[in-house]
Coordinates of C-alpha atoms and ligand atoms in Angstrom, one line a residue:
X1 CA 0.0 0.0 0.0
X2 CA 1.3 3.4 -0.9
X3 CA 0.0 6.9 0.0
X4 CA 1.4 10.4 -0.3
X5 CA 0.9 11.1 3.4
X6 CA 0.5 8.5 6.2
X7 CA -0.8 9.8 9.5
X8 CA -0.6 7.9 12.8
X9 CA -3.3 8.9 15.3
X10 CA -7.0 9.6 15.2
X11 CA -7.5 12.7 17.4
X12 CA -7.6 16.4 16.6
X13 CA -4.0 16.8 15.5
X14 CA -4.3 13.9 13.1
X15 CA -7.6 15.1 11.6
X16 CA -6.3 18.7 11.2
X17 CA -3.3 17.3 9.4
X18 CA -5.3 14.9 7.2
X19 CA -7.7 17.6 6.1
X20 CA -4.9 20.1 5.4
X21 CA -2.9 17.5 3.4
X22 CA -5.9 16.4 1.4
X23 CA -6.8 20.0 0.6
X24 CA -3.2 20.3 -0.5
X25 CA -3.8 17.6 -3.1
X26 CA -2.2 14.6 -1.4
X27 CA -3.6 11.1 -1.0
X28 CA -3.9 10.6 2.7
X29 CA -4.2 7.6 5.0
X30 CA -4.9 7.7 8.7
X31 CA -4.2 4.8 10.9
X32 CA -5.9 5.0 14.3
X33 CA -4.9 2.5 17.0
X34 CA -8.4 2.5 18.6
X35 CA -11.4 0.7 17.2
X36 CA -13.9 3.0 15.5
X37 CA -16.2 3.3 18.6
X38 CA -13.2 4.6 20.6
X39 CA -11.6 6.7 17.9
X40 CA -10.3 10.1 18.7
X41 CA -8.0 9.7 21.7
X42 CA -8.1 12.3 24.4
X43 CA -9.8 14.7 21.9
X44 CA -13.1 12.9 22.7
X45 CA -13.0 14.3 26.2
X46 CA -12.3 17.9 25.3
X47 CA -14.6 20.9 25.5
X48 CA -12.8 23.9 24.2
X49 CA -9.6 25.4 22.8
X50 CA -7.9 28.7 23.7
X51 CA -7.7 31.1 20.7
X52 CA -6.2 34.5 20.3
X53 CA -8.6 37.0 18.7
X54 CA -8.7 40.8 18.4
X55 CA -12.4 41.2 19.1
X56 CA -15.3 39.2 20.5
X57 CA -17.6 37.5 18.1
X58 CA -20.9 37.0 19.9
X59 CA -19.7 33.7 21.4
X60 CA -16.2 34.7 22.6
X61 CA -17.1 37.6 24.9
X62 CA -14.2 39.9 24.2
X63 CA -10.7 40.3 22.7
X64 CA -7.8 38.1 23.7
X65 CA -4.7 39.5 22.0
X66 CA -1.7 37.4 21.3
X67 CA 0.4 39.5 23.7
X68 CA -2.0 38.6 26.6
X69 CA -2.0 34.9 25.6
X70 CA 1.8 35.0 25.6
X71 CA 1.9 36.5 29.1
X72 CA -0.5 33.8 30.3
X73 CA 1.7 31.1 28.7
X74 CA 4.9 32.5 30.1
X75 CA 3.4 32.7 33.6
X76 CA 2.2 29.1 33.7
X77 CA 5.4 27.6 32.0
X78 CA 7.7 29.9 34.0
X79 CA 9.4 30.5 30.7
X80 CA 10.1 26.8 30.0
X81 CA 8.9 27.0 26.4
X82 CA 10.4 27.3 22.9
X83 CA 9.6 31.0 22.5
X84 CA 9.7 31.0 18.7
X85 CA 7.3 28.0 18.5
X86 CA 5.1 29.4 21.3
X87 CA 4.8 32.7 19.4
X88 CA 4.0 30.9 16.2
X89 CA 1.3 28.8 18.0
X90 CA -0.4 31.7 19.5
X91 CA -0.3 33.9 16.4
X92 CA -1.7 31.0 14.3
X93 CA -4.3 30.2 16.9
X94 CA -6.2 33.2 15.4
X95 CA -7.0 31.1 12.3
X96 CA -8.2 28.0 14.2
X97 CA -11.8 29.1 14.7
X98 CA -12.3 29.7 10.9
X99 CA -10.5 26.5 10.0
X100 CA -12.6 24.3 12.3
X101 CA -15.8 26.1 11.3
X102 CA -15.1 25.6 7.6
X103 CA -14.6 21.9 8.3
X104 CA -17.9 21.4 10.0
X105 CA -17.3 22.2 13.7
X106 CA -19.8 24.4 15.5
X107 CA -19.2 26.5 18.6
X108 CA -21.3 27.5 21.6
X109 CA -20.9 30.0 24.5
X110 CA -18.9 28.7 27.4
X111 CA -20.7 26.4 29.8
X112 CA -21.6 27.5 33.3
X113 CA -19.1 26.5 36.0
X114 CA -16.3 26.1 33.5
X115 CA -13.4 28.1 34.9
X116 CA -14.5 31.5 33.5
X117 CA -13.2 30.9 30.0
X118 CA -15.9 32.7 28.0
X119 CA -13.6 35.3 26.6
X120 CA -10.5 33.2 25.8
X121 CA -11.8 29.7 24.9
X122 CA -14.0 28.5 22.1
X123 CA -16.3 25.7 23.2
X124 CA -17.2 23.0 20.8
X125 CA -20.9 22.5 20.4
X126 CA -21.6 18.9 21.6
X127 CA -18.0 18.7 23.0
X128 CA -14.9 17.0 21.6
X129 CA -16.7 13.9 20.3
X130 CA -19.0 15.9 18.1
X131 CA -16.1 18.1 17.0
X132 CA -14.3 15.0 15.9
X133 CA -17.3 13.5 14.1
X134 CA -17.4 16.7 12.0
X135 CA -13.7 16.5 11.2
X136 CA -13.9 12.8 10.3
X137 CA -16.9 13.5 8.0
X138 CA -15.0 16.2 6.3
X139 CA -11.8 14.1 6.0
X140 CA -13.7 11.2 4.5
X141 CA -15.5 13.5 2.0
X142 CA -12.0 14.7 0.9
X143 CA -11.1 11.0 0.2
X144 CA -9.0 10.4 3.3
X145 CA -8.8 6.7 4.0
X146 CA -9.1 5.7 7.7
X147 CA -8.1 2.4 9.2
X148 CA -9.2 1.6 12.7
X149 CA -7.7 -0.8 15.2
X150 CA -4.5 -0.1 13.3
X151 CA -1.4 0.9 15.2
X152 CA 2.0 1.9 13.8
X153 CA 4.3 -0.7 15.4
X154 CA 7.4 -0.2 13.2
X155 CA 9.1 2.6 11.3
X156 CA 11.6 2.5 8.4
X157 CA 13.6 5.7 8.7
X158 CA 16.9 6.1 7.0
X159 CA 19.1 9.1 8.0
X160 CA 16.0 11.0 9.1
X161 CA 14.1 10.1 5.9
X162 CA 10.8 8.3 6.3
X163 CA 10.2 5.3 4.0
X164 CA 7.5 3.1 5.4
X165 CA 5.6 2.0 8.5
X166 CA 4.5 -1.3 9.8
X167 CA 0.9 -1.2 10.8
X168 CA -0.6 -3.9 13.1
X169 CA -4.3 -4.5 12.7
X170 CA -6.0 -7.5 14.3
X171 CA -4.8 -11.1 14.5
X172 CA -4.0 -13.8 12.1
X173 CA -4.4 -16.9 14.3
X174 CA -1.9 -16.4 17.1
X175 CA 0.1 -13.7 15.3
X176 CA -0.6 -10.0 14.9
X177 CA -1.5 -9.1 11.4
X178 CA 0.8 -6.4 10.0
X179 CA 1.0 -4.5 6.8
X180 CA 3.8 -2.3 5.5
X181 CA 2.5 1.0 4.3
X182 CA 4.8 3.2 2.2
X183 CA 4.3 7.0 2.1
X184 CA 6.2 10.0 0.8
X185 CA 5.6 11.8 4.1
X186 CA 4.6 10.7 7.6
X187 CA 2.8 12.7 10.3
X188 CA 3.1 11.4 13.9
X189 CA 0.0 12.5 15.8
X190 CA -0.3 9.6 18.2
X191 CA -0.6 11.4 21.5
X192 CA 1.7 11.2 24.6
X193 CA 2.6 8.2 26.7
X194 CA 0.2 8.9 29.6
X195 CA -1.5 5.5 29.3
X196 CA 1.8 3.6 29.6
X197 CA 2.1 2.9 33.3
X198 CA 5.5 1.3 32.9
X199 CA 6.9 4.4 31.2
X200 CA 5.2 6.6 33.9
X201 CA 6.9 4.4 36.5
X202 CA 10.3 5.1 35.0
X203 CA 9.7 8.8 35.4
X204 CA 7.8 8.8 38.7
X205 CA 8.8 5.7 40.5
X206 CA 6.3 3.2 42.0
X207 CA 3.9 6.1 42.8
X208 CA 2.8 5.9 39.1
X209 CA 1.0 2.6 39.8
X210 CA -1.7 4.6 41.7
X211 CA -2.2 7.2 39.0
X212 CA -5.5 7.2 37.1
X213 CA -5.4 8.0 33.4
X214 CA -8.1 10.5 32.6
X215 CA -8.1 9.8 28.8
X216 CA -7.7 7.1 26.2
X217 CA -5.9 3.8 27.0
X218 CA -4.4 3.9 23.5
X219 CA -1.9 6.7 24.1
X220 CA 0.9 4.4 25.2
X221 CA 3.7 6.2 23.5
X222 CA 4.6 3.3 21.2
X223 CA 5.2 5.7 18.3
X224 CA 7.2 8.1 20.4
X225 CA 9.5 5.3 21.4
X226 CA 9.9 4.2 17.8
X227 CA 10.8 7.8 16.8
X228 CA 13.3 8.0 19.7
X229 CA 14.9 4.7 18.6
X230 CA 15.2 6.2 15.0
X231 CA 17.3 9.0 16.4
X232 CA 14.7 11.8 16.7
X233 CA 15.5 14.5 19.3
X234 CA 13.2 14.7 22.3
X235 CA 12.1 17.8 24.2
X236 CA 10.6 18.1 27.7
X237 CA 11.0 16.1 30.9
X238 CA 9.4 12.7 31.2
X239 CA 7.8 13.6 34.6
X240 CA 6.2 16.8 33.2
X241 CA 2.5 16.4 32.5
X242 CA -0.9 17.8 33.1
X243 CA -2.3 16.1 36.2
X244 CA -5.3 17.0 38.3
X245 CA -6.8 15.5 41.5
X246 CA -9.7 13.3 40.5
X247 CA -12.3 11.3 42.3
X248 CA -10.5 8.2 43.6
X249 CA -13.3 6.0 42.4
X250 CA -12.8 7.0 38.8
X251 CA -12.0 4.2 36.4
X252 CA -8.3 3.5 35.6
X253 CA -8.7 4.9 32.1
X254 CA -11.0 7.2 30.2
X255 CA -12.9 8.6 33.2
X256 CA -12.9 12.0 31.4
X257 CA -13.9 15.4 32.7
X258 CA -16.7 14.3 35.0
X259 CA -14.5 12.7 37.6
X260 CA -12.8 16.0 38.5
X261 CA -13.7 17.4 41.9
X262 CA -14.1 21.1 42.6
X263 CA -14.6 21.0 46.4
X264 CA -11.0 21.4 47.6
X265 CA -11.2 25.2 48.4
X266 CA -14.2 24.6 50.7
X267 CA -12.7 22.1 53.1
X268 CA -9.4 20.6 54.2
X269 CA -7.5 17.9 52.4
X270 CA -5.9 15.2 54.5
X271 CA -3.4 12.5 53.5
X272 CA -3.4 8.9 54.6
X273 CA -2.0 9.9 58.0
X274 CA -5.0 12.2 58.4
X275 CA -2.7 15.3 58.2
X276 CA -3.1 18.4 56.0
X277 CA -0.3 19.0 53.5
X278 CA -1.1 22.1 51.4
X279 CA -3.0 25.4 51.5
X280 CA -6.4 24.5 50.1
X281 CA -7.4 28.2 49.7
X282 CA -4.3 29.5 48.1
X283 CA -6.1 30.8 45.0
X284 CA -9.3 30.3 43.0
X285 CA -9.7 26.7 42.0
X286 CA -9.3 27.3 38.2
X287 CA -5.9 28.6 39.0
X288 CA -4.9 25.8 41.3
X289 CA -6.7 22.6 40.2
X290 CA -3.8 21.6 37.9
X291 CA -1.3 21.5 40.8
X292 CA -3.3 19.1 43.0
X293 CA -2.5 16.0 40.9
X294 CA 1.2 16.4 41.7
X295 CA 0.5 17.3 45.3
X296 CA -1.6 14.1 45.9
X297 CA 1.0 12.1 43.9
X298 CA 3.6 13.2 46.5
X299 CA 1.6 11.9 49.5
X300 CA 1.8 8.4 51.0
X301 CA -0.1 5.9 48.9
X302 CA -0.9 8.8 46.4
X303 CA -4.2 9.5 48.1
X304 CA -5.9 12.6 49.6
X305 CA -9.3 13.1 51.3
X306 CA -11.3 16.3 51.1
X307 CA -13.4 16.8 54.2
X308 CA -16.2 19.4 54.1
X309 CA -19.3 20.0 56.2
X310 CA -22.9 20.8 55.4
X311 CA -22.5 24.5 54.8
X312 CA -20.2 24.0 51.8
X313 CA -22.0 21.2 50.1
X314 CA -23.9 23.3 47.6
X315 CA -21.0 25.6 46.6
X316 CA -19.3 23.4 43.9
X317 CA -20.3 21.4 40.9
X318 CA -22.0 18.2 42.0
X319 CA -19.9 15.1 41.8
X320 CA -20.7 12.1 39.7
X321 CA -20.0 9.7 42.5
X322 CA -21.8 10.6 45.8
X323 CA -19.4 11.4 48.7
X324 CA -19.1 9.4 51.9
X325 CA -21.2 11.0 54.6
X326 CA -21.5 10.8 58.4
X327 CA -22.9 12.7 61.3
X328 CA -19.6 12.7 63.2
X329 CA -16.1 13.2 62.1
X330 CA -15.0 9.9 63.8
X331 CA -17.6 8.0 61.9
X332 CA -16.5 9.6 58.6
X333 CA -12.9 8.8 59.4
X334 CA -13.7 5.1 59.9
X335 CA -15.6 5.0 56.6
X336 CA -12.7 6.4 54.6
X337 CA -10.0 4.4 56.4
X338 CA -8.4 7.2 58.4
X339 CA -7.4 7.1 62.1
X340 CA -10.5 8.8 63.8
X341 CA -8.5 10.3 66.6
X342 CA -5.9 11.8 64.3
X343 CA -8.5 13.2 62.0
X344 CA -10.4 14.7 64.9
X345 CA -7.2 16.3 66.1
X346 CA -6.3 17.7 62.6
X347 CA -9.8 19.2 62.1
X348 CA -10.0 20.6 65.7
X349 CA -6.6 22.3 65.2
X350 CA -7.7 23.7 61.8
X351 CA -11.0 24.9 63.2
X352 CA -9.3 26.7 66.1
X353 CA -7.0 28.5 63.7
X354 CA -9.8 29.9 61.5
X355 CA -10.1 33.7 61.8
X356 CA -13.8 34.7 61.7
X357 CA -14.7 36.9 58.7
X358 CA -17.1 37.5 55.9
X359 CA -17.1 34.3 53.7
X360 CA -17.4 34.9 50.0
X361 CA -16.1 32.2 47.6
X362 CA -16.3 34.5 44.6
X363 CA -13.5 36.7 45.8
X364 CA -10.2 36.2 47.8
X365 CA -12.1 36.6 51.1
X366 CA -10.8 37.4 54.5
X367 CA -11.5 33.9 56.0
X368 CA -8.0 32.6 56.7
X369 CA -6.1 30.7 59.3
X370 CA -3.6 32.0 61.8
X371 CA -0.7 30.2 63.3
X372 CA -1.3 27.0 61.2
X373 CA 1.1 25.2 59.0
X374 CA 0.3 24.8 56.2
X375 CA -2.0 27.8 56.3
X376 CA -5.4 28.1 54.5
X377 CA -5.3 31.6 52.9
X378 CA -9.0 32.0 51.9
X379 CA -12.4 30.4 52.4
X380 CA -11.3 28.9 55.8
X381 CA -14.3 28.1 57.9
X382 CA -14.5 25.6 60.8
X383 CA -15.7 22.2 59.7
X384 CA -18.3 21.9 62.3
X385 CA -21.8 21.4 60.8
X386 CA -23.0 17.9 60.3
X387 CA -23.5 16.0 58.1
X388 CA -19.8 15.8 57.2
X389 CA -18.7 14.7 53.7
X390 CA -15.5 13.1 52.3
X391 CA -14.2 12.6 48.8
X392 CA -11.1 10.6 48.1
X393 CA -8.6 12.1 45.6
X394 CA -6.1 10.4 43.3
X395 CA -3.7 11.9 40.8
X396 CA -5.4 11.9 37.4
X397 CA -2.9 12.2 34.5
X398 CA -4.3 14.1 31.5
X399 CA -1.3 14.0 29.2
X400 CA 2.5 13.9 29.2
X401 CA 4.7 16.6 27.8
X402 CA 7.9 14.9 26.8
X403 CA 7.8 14.5 23.0
X404 CA 9.7 15.0 19.8
X405 CA 11.5 18.2 18.9
X406 CA 10.0 20.0 15.9
X407 CA 10.7 23.1 13.9
X408 CA 8.3 25.8 12.6
X409 CA 7.3 23.5 9.7
X410 CA 6.3 20.7 12.2
X411 CA 9.3 18.7 10.8
X412 CA 11.0 16.6 13.4
X413 CA 14.5 17.4 14.4
X414 CA 17.1 14.6 14.6
X415 CA 19.5 14.1 17.5
X416 CA 22.4 15.4 15.3
X417 CA 20.4 18.6 14.7
X418 CA 19.4 18.0 11.1
X419 CA 15.8 18.4 10.2
X420 CA 13.9 15.5 8.6
X421 CA 12.6 16.3 5.1
X422 CA 9.4 14.2 5.4
X423 CA 8.7 13.3 9.0
X424 CA 6.3 15.6 10.8
X425 CA 4.7 15.7 14.3
X426 CA 1.6 17.4 15.7
X427 CA -0.4 17.4 19.0
X428 CA 0.5 15.9 22.3
X429 CA 3.5 14.1 20.8
X430 CA 5.2 17.4 20.4
X431 CA 3.4 19.6 23.0
X432 CA 6.5 19.7 25.1
X433 CA 8.0 22.2 22.7
X434 CA 5.5 24.7 23.9
X435 CA 4.6 23.3 27.4
X436 CA 7.8 22.7 29.3
X437 CA 5.7 22.7 32.5
X438 CA 2.4 24.1 33.8
X439 CA -0.8 24.3 31.8
X440 CA -3.2 26.9 30.3
X441 CA -6.8 25.6 29.9
X442 CA -7.5 24.9 26.3
X443 CA -4.0 25.1 24.9
X444 CA -3.7 21.3 24.3
X445 CA -6.2 21.5 21.4
X446 CA -4.7 24.7 20.1
X447 CA -1.2 23.1 19.8
X448 CA -2.8 20.2 18.0
X449 CA -4.9 22.3 15.6
X450 CA -2.0 24.7 14.7
X451 CA 0.7 22.1 14.3
X452 CA -1.7 19.6 12.7
X453 CA -2.5 22.1 10.0
X454 CA 1.1 23.0 9.5
X455 CA 2.2 19.3 9.4
X456 CA -0.5 18.5 6.8
X457 CA 0.1 21.5 4.6
X458 CA 3.9 21.0 4.7
X459 CA 3.6 17.2 4.1
X460 CA 1.5 17.9 1.0
X461 CA 4.0 20.6 -0.2
X462 CA 6.8 18.1 0.2
X463 CA 4.9 15.5 -1.9
X464 CA 4.2 18.1 -4.6
X465 CA 7.8 19.1 -4.8
Ligands
LIG1 C1 -10.4 14.5 30.3 C2 -9.7 15.4 29.4 C3 -10.2 16.6 29.1 C4 -9.5 17.5 28.3 N1 -10.0 18.7 28.0 C5 -9.4 19.5 27.2 C6 -10.0 20.8 26.7 O1 -11.1 21.0 27.0 N2 -9.2 21.6 25.9 C7 -7.9 21.3 25.5 O2 -7.3 22.0 24.9 N3 -7.4 20.1 25.9 C8 -8.1 19.2 26.7 N4 -7.5 18.0 27.0 C9 -6.2 17.7 26.4 C10 -6.5 17.3 24.9 O3 -7.3 16.1 25.0 C11 -5.2 17.0 24.1 O4 -4.3 18.0 24.2 C12 -5.6 16.8 22.6 O5 -6.7 16.1 22.5 C13 -4.4 16.2 21.9 O6 -4.8 15.8 20.6 P1 -3.9 14.8 19.8 O7 -4.6 14.6 18.5 O8 -2.5 15.1 19.9 O9 -4.1 13.4 20.7 P2 -5.3 12.5 20.9 O10 -6.6 13.1 20.7 O11 -5.1 11.8 22.2 O12 -5.1 11.4 19.8 C14 -4.1 10.5 19.7 C15 -4.5 9.3 18.9 O13 -3.4 8.5 18.6 C16 -3.8 7.2 18.5 N5 -2.6 6.3 18.7 C17 -1.9 6.1 19.8 N6 -0.8 5.3 19.4 C18 -0.9 5.0 18.1 C19 -0.1 4.3 17.2 N7 1.0 3.6 17.6 N8 -0.6 4.2 15.9 C20 -1.7 4.8 15.5 N9 -2.5 5.6 16.3 C21 -2.1 5.7 17.6 C22 -4.8 7.1 19.7 O14 -5.7 6.0 19.5 C23 -5.5 8.5 19.5 O15 -6.6 8.4 18.6 C24 -8.2 17.1 27.8 C25 -7.7 15.8 28.0 C26 -8.5 14.9 28.8 C27 -7.9 13.6 29.0

């Protein structure tokens, strides 16, 4: 089998690349590791992407200039980014709305309770799955061939030049069935390695065994490993990732957005020793939720327990799984497996340190603790009104950052510094070029859309030339 452009992956980055390459006149084949019902990787779980724009448009509520976007990015990454590629991404994010809309994606105003993103982030009508369905429909109309249940398991690359890929699809008796697909250009859009617990363990140690993977089980990093073996340069650290604290009862994979818990600022968070370990009221939750995955990962057994009382129960988005509940703290401690005496002592000490004040969860209010380590800076109120509630937290990995190094054309850079003429990468697999650390809500999809378009366009140009 031979195509002009072969694309590995079936999420946003792959689809943006496929559509752009097909519009550039190339014959395009997508191989997606997941079966059709599970196509689309982590993109299925998304809701929005962050786009620069000079004015509001009726759905985006106001301007979000590139300069402001850049300041936001520099703040969260603390400057650990390739500034040239970051600037390119943010500048070209201005084109993403029109590109997606032209290819069948519809937008809607931001949802209530979604981290105040109405000005900066474009929400997909029907979420990521419906956005993907639109892009698949467009790609297929353009003649793009899609194979499902088909993973790239081998690469033929000579001196940085792509020749062919082995694609494994199903079984022939006891042996995996594989085909060799030749192409004149290859786009790697196969996500990060967040679903590969073994690889996470190399980076995080045994703690990784207790991580929950919020997205697809198919992003195992197999293609990233093949590219590394072929001498492609990597960027980013293996332990850098987006990780949030999710409900401990979430499934091991694919729990998605609904397993997130937003109650931390309203209570105290205790570790397995029934002790507090971080300021729960340091800042508004949208600005802090992405640090709690790491915080919980650093605790014994990688577990945390949020304890709140009756007066806080209606202040956050309801959870999918009901909390444990009890009329006394001791009873609650027993239910969640904590030492009742220690939990009582921790809560009593916290309650005694709360300085009375006017509680207002919409501002940085004056309710804080005094003489307590760690402090609670805002929204600190004694946990005293039964019933008491507990949610168990686990680290939930969204996606890993270490990936392949690319240039402005989305071409991969080899270890010896040369640039491959026909190997491209887009999406999570190269997100580490922009995201050395930290996260800005909605930028994952922006990186995939911008670099997917560039990769597809450049791959088609390479084929034409
Ligand atoms: C719960 C959740 C919510 C999120 N919400 C948002 C959001 O609202 N906004 C945002 O910007 N970001 C969000 N993200 C991050 C976002 O999902 C990613 O940044 C984005 O989807 C990456 O797109 P991608 O195409 O690179 O990867 P993916 O969409 O993950 O696609 C990778 C694809 O590669 C396939 N694949 C893997 N290995 C192989 C192989 N060897 N051969 C062939 N195919 C292979 C997989 O099956 C998959 O289809 C969220 C992530 C999660 C988990």
